[in-house]
Structure formats: structure tokens, C-alpha cells
C-alpha positions as YAML, in Angstrom:
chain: A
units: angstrom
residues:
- id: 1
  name: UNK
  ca: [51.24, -111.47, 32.03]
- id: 2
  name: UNK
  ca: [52.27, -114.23, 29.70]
- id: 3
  name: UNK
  ca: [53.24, -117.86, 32.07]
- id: 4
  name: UNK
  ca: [55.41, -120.18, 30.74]
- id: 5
  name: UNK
  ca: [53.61, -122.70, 29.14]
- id: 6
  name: UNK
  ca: [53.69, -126.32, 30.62]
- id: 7
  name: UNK
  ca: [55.75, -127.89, 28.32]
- id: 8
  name: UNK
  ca: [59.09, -125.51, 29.64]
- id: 9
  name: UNK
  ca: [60.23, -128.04, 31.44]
- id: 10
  name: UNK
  ca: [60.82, -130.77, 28.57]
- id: 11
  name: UNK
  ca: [64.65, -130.75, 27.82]
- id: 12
  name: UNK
  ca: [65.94, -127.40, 27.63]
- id: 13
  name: UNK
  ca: [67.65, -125.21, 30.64]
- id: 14
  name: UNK
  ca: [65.87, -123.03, 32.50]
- id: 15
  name: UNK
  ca: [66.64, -120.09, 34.26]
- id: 16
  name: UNK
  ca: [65.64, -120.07, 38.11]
- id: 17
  name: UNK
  ca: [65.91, -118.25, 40.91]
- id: 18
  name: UNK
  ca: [68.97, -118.61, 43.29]
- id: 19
  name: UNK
  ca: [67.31, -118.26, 46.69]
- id: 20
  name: UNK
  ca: [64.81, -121.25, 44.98]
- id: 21
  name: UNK
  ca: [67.65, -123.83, 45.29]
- id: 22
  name: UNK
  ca: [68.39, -122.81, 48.80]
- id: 23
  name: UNK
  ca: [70.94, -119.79, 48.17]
- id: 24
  name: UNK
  ca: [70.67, -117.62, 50.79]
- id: 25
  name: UNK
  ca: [70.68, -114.88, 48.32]
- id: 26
  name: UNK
  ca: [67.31, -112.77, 49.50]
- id: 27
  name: UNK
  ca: [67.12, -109.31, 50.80]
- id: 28
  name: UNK
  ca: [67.25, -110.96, 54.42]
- id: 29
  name: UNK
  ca: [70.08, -113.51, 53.56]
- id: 30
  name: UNK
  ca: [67.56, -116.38, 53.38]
- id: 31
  name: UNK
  ca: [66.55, -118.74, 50.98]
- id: 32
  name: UNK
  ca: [63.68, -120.01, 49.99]
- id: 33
  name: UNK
  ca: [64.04, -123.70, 48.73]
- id: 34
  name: UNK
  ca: [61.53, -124.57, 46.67]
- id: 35
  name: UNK
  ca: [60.91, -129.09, 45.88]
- id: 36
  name: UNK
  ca: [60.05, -128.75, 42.08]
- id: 37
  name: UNK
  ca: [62.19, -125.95, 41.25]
- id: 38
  name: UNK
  ca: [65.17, -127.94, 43.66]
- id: 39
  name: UNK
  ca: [64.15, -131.22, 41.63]
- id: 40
  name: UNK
  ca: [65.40, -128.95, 38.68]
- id: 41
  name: UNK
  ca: [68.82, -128.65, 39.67]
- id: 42
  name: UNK
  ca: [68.81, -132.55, 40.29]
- id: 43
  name: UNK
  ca: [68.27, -133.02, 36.46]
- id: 44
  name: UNK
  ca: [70.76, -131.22, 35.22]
- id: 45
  name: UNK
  ca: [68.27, -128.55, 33.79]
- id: 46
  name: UNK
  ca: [68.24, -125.62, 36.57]
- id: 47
  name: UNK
  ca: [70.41, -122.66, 36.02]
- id: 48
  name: UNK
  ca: [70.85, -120.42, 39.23]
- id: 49
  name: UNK
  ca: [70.49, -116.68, 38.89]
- id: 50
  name: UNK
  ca: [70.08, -113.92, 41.50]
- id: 51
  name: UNK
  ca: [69.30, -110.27, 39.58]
- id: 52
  name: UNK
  ca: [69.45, -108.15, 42.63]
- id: 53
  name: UNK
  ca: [73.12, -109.63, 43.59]
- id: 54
  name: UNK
  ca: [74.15, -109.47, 40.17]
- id: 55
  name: UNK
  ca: [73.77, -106.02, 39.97]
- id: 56
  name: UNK
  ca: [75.42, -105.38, 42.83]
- id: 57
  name: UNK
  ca: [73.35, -105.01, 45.54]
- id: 58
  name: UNK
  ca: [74.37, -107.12, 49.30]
- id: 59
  name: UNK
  ca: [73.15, -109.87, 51.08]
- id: 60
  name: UNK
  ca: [71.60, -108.85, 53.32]
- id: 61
  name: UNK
  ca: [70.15, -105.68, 51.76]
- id: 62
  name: UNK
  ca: [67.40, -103.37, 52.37]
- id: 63
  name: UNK
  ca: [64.08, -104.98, 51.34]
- id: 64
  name: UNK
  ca: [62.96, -102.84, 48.09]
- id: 65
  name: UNK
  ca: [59.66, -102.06, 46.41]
- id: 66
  name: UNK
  ca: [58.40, -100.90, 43.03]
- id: 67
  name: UNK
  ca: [57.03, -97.47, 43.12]
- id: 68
  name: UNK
  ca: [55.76, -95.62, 40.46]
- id: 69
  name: UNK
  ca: [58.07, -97.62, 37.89]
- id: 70
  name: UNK
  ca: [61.14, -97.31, 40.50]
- id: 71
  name: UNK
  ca: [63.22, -99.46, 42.88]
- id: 72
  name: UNK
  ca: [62.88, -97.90, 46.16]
- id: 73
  name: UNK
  ca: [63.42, -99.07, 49.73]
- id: 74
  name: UNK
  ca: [62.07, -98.22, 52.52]
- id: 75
  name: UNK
  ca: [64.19, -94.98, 53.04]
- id: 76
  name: UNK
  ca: [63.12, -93.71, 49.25]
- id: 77
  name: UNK
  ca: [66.74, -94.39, 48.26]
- id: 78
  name: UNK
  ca: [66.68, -95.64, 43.91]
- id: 79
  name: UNK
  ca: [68.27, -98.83, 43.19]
- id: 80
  name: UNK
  ca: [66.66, -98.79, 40.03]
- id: 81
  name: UNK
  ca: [69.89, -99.10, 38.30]
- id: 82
  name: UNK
  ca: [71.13, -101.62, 40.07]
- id: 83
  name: UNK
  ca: [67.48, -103.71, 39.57]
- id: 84
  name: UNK
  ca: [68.02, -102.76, 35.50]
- id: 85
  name: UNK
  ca: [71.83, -104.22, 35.70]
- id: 86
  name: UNK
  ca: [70.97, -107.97, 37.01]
- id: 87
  name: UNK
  ca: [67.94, -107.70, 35.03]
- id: 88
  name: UNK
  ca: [70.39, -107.22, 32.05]
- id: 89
  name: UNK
  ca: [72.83, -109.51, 32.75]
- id: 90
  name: UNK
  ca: [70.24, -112.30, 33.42]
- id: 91
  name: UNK
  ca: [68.54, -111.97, 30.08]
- id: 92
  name: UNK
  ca: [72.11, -112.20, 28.52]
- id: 93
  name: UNK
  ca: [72.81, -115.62, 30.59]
- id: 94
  name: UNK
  ca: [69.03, -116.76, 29.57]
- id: 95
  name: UNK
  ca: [69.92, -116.17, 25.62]
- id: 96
  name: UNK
  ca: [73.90, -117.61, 25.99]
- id: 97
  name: UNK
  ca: [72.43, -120.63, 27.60]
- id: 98
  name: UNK
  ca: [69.14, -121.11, 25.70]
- id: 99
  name: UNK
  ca: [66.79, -121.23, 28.33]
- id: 100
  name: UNK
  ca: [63.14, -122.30, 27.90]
- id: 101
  name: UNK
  ca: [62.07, -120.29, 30.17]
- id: 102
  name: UNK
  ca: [62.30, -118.86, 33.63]
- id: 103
  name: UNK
  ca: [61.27, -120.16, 37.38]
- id: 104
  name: UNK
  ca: [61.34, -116.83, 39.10]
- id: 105
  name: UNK
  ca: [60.37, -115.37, 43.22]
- id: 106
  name: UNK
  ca: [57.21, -114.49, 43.16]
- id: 107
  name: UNK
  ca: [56.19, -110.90, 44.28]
- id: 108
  name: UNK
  ca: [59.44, -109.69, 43.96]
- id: 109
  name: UNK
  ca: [60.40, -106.33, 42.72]
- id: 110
  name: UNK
  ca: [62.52, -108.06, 40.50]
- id: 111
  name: UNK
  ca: [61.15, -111.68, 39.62]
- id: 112
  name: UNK
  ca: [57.51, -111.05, 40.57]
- id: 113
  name: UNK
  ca: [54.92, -112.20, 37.83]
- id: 114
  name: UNK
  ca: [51.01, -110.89, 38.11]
- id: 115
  name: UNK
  ca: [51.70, -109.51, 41.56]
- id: 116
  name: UNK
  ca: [54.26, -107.35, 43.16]
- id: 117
  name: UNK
  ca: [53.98, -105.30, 46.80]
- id: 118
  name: UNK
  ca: [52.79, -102.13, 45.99]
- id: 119
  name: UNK
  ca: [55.72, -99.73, 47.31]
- id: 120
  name: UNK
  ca: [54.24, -98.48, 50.53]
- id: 121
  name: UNK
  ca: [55.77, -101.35, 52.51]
- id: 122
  name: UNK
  ca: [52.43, -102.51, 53.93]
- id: 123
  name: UNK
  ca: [52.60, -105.86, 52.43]
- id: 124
  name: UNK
  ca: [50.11, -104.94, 50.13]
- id: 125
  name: UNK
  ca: [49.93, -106.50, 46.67]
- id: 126
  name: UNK
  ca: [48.77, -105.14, 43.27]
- id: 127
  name: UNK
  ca: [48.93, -106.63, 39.78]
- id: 128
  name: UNK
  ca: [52.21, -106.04, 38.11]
- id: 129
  name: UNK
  ca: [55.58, -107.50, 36.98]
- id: 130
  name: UNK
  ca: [58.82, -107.33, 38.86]
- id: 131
  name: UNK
  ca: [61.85, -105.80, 36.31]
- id: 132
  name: UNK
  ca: [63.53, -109.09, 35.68]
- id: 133
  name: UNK
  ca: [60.01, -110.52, 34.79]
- id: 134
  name: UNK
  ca: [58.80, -108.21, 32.96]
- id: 135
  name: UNK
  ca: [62.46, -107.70, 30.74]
- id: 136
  name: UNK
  ca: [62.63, -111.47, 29.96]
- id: 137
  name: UNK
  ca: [58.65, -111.66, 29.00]
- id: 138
  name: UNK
  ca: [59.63, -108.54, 26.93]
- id: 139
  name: UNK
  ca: [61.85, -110.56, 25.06]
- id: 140
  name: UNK
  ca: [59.82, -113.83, 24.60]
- id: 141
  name: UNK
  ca: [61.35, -115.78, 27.50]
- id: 142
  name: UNK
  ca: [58.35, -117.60, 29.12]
- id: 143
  name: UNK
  ca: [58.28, -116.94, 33.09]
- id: 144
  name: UNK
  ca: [56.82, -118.95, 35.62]
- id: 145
  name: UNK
  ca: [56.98, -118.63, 39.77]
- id: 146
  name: UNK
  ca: [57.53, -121.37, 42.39]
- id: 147
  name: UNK
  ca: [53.47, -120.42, 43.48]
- id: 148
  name: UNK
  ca: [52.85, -122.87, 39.66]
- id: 149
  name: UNK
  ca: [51.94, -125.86, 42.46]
- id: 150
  name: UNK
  ca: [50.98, -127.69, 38.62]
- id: 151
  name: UNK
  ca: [54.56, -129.44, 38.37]
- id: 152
  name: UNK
  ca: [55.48, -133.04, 37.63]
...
């Protein structure tokens, strides 16, 4: 796990996301507005990105949990692919735009960072990235969660 450092949110845009600045973009429809990642979007700096709906998945959708190094939900159906294809497009947007980094969901089988649910659906948490997270980190984009309570 490699957080974004502190100095991330200087000048340059960052990547965040969508259900952080109130979308109701999660796997239940919700949101989840976060104040410092919200404060973001009031400076001009906050770029809104949802993986899971950008590759294609519905609002509301089947919660889903990493398993094994798959996408599954509850009923053992893949979405892998779909998880891979936002994560894709995202780190495409993060490079055109030339993010600093990332404000991501924590534990989220696609932004998680350091802890994900383990894929039994028990709420249980282990140590690992979610595929978005882990893609952008891959390719040097720092990665931070809205948990960081260290903000300006």
C-alpha cells in the first residue's frame, strides 16, 4: 500500500470518488458525501469518477466482493470485467487530466486501499487493494481514502 503523500492536494486535480461528492452512484444508489473530499469540488480541484458505473454496471447493483482475485456478488456471478473496464477508463481520465492523485471509497472492491471485505459477505475485512486502487498505485498515481481524517 503506497498513500498519497500529503502534499496531493497542492494545485493539481485529483481524481475522487463520485458517491464522495454526494452522487448517488453506490451499489445501493446512495452516496456518501464526504466534507474534505466535497471541499475539493469547491476549489475547482475535484474530478468525479465512479469505476463500477463506468464499466457498466447499474445503480442500484448487486453489492460485490473480491474473491480470490475476482469480482463476485453475492450469487457467485463475475463482474470482473466490468470492475477491469472502469478501472481502465479511470486511469485513462487520471493521466488525460493530470491528476495528483486519487481520493477513493474505502473498502471497496474497486477503490478500497489497505482493506477490502473479504468475499464471504460477512462484513469481514482483510488487507488488500480494491482493482481501481490497486491499477492506479500500479501506475504511480498516489491514492488516498475519505477514512485520511489528516486534511486541511
Amino acid at each position: 500500500m503506497r498513500p498519497a503523500p500529503d502534499h496531493i492536494l497542492d494545485d493539481a486535480p485529483l481524481l475522487v470518488s463520485a458517491c464522495l461528492i454526494g452522487q448517488p452512484c453506490r451499489y445501493d444508489g446512495a452516496a456518501t458525501p464526504t466534507t474534505w473530499v466535497m471541499d475539493l469540488v469547491a476549489q475547482g480541484r475535484a474530478i468525479p469518477f465512479c469505476p463500477e458505473i463506468a464499466g457498466g454496471l447499474p445503480t442500484p447493483r448487486t453489492p460485490c466482493e473480491l474473491r480470490r482475485g475476482k469480482v463476485v456478488d453475492r450469487d457467485g456471478i463475475d463482474h470482473t470485467d466490468a470492475f477491469l473496464r472502469g478501472a481502465e477508463q479511470g486511469l485513462a481520465l487520471a493521466r488525460l487530466a493530470g491528476c495528483a492523485g486519487a481520493v477513493l471509497k474505502a473498502r471497496s472492491p474497486s477503490c478500497g486501499l489497505g482493506q477490502i471485505y473479504d468475499g464471504t459477505f460477512t462484513g469481514l475485512l482483510v488487507p488488500g487493494n480494491g482493482l481501481f486502487a490497486a491499477l492506479l498505485l500500479a501506475h504511480g498515481i498516489p491514492v488516498r481514502t475519505e477514512l485520511d481524517q489528516d486534511r486541511p
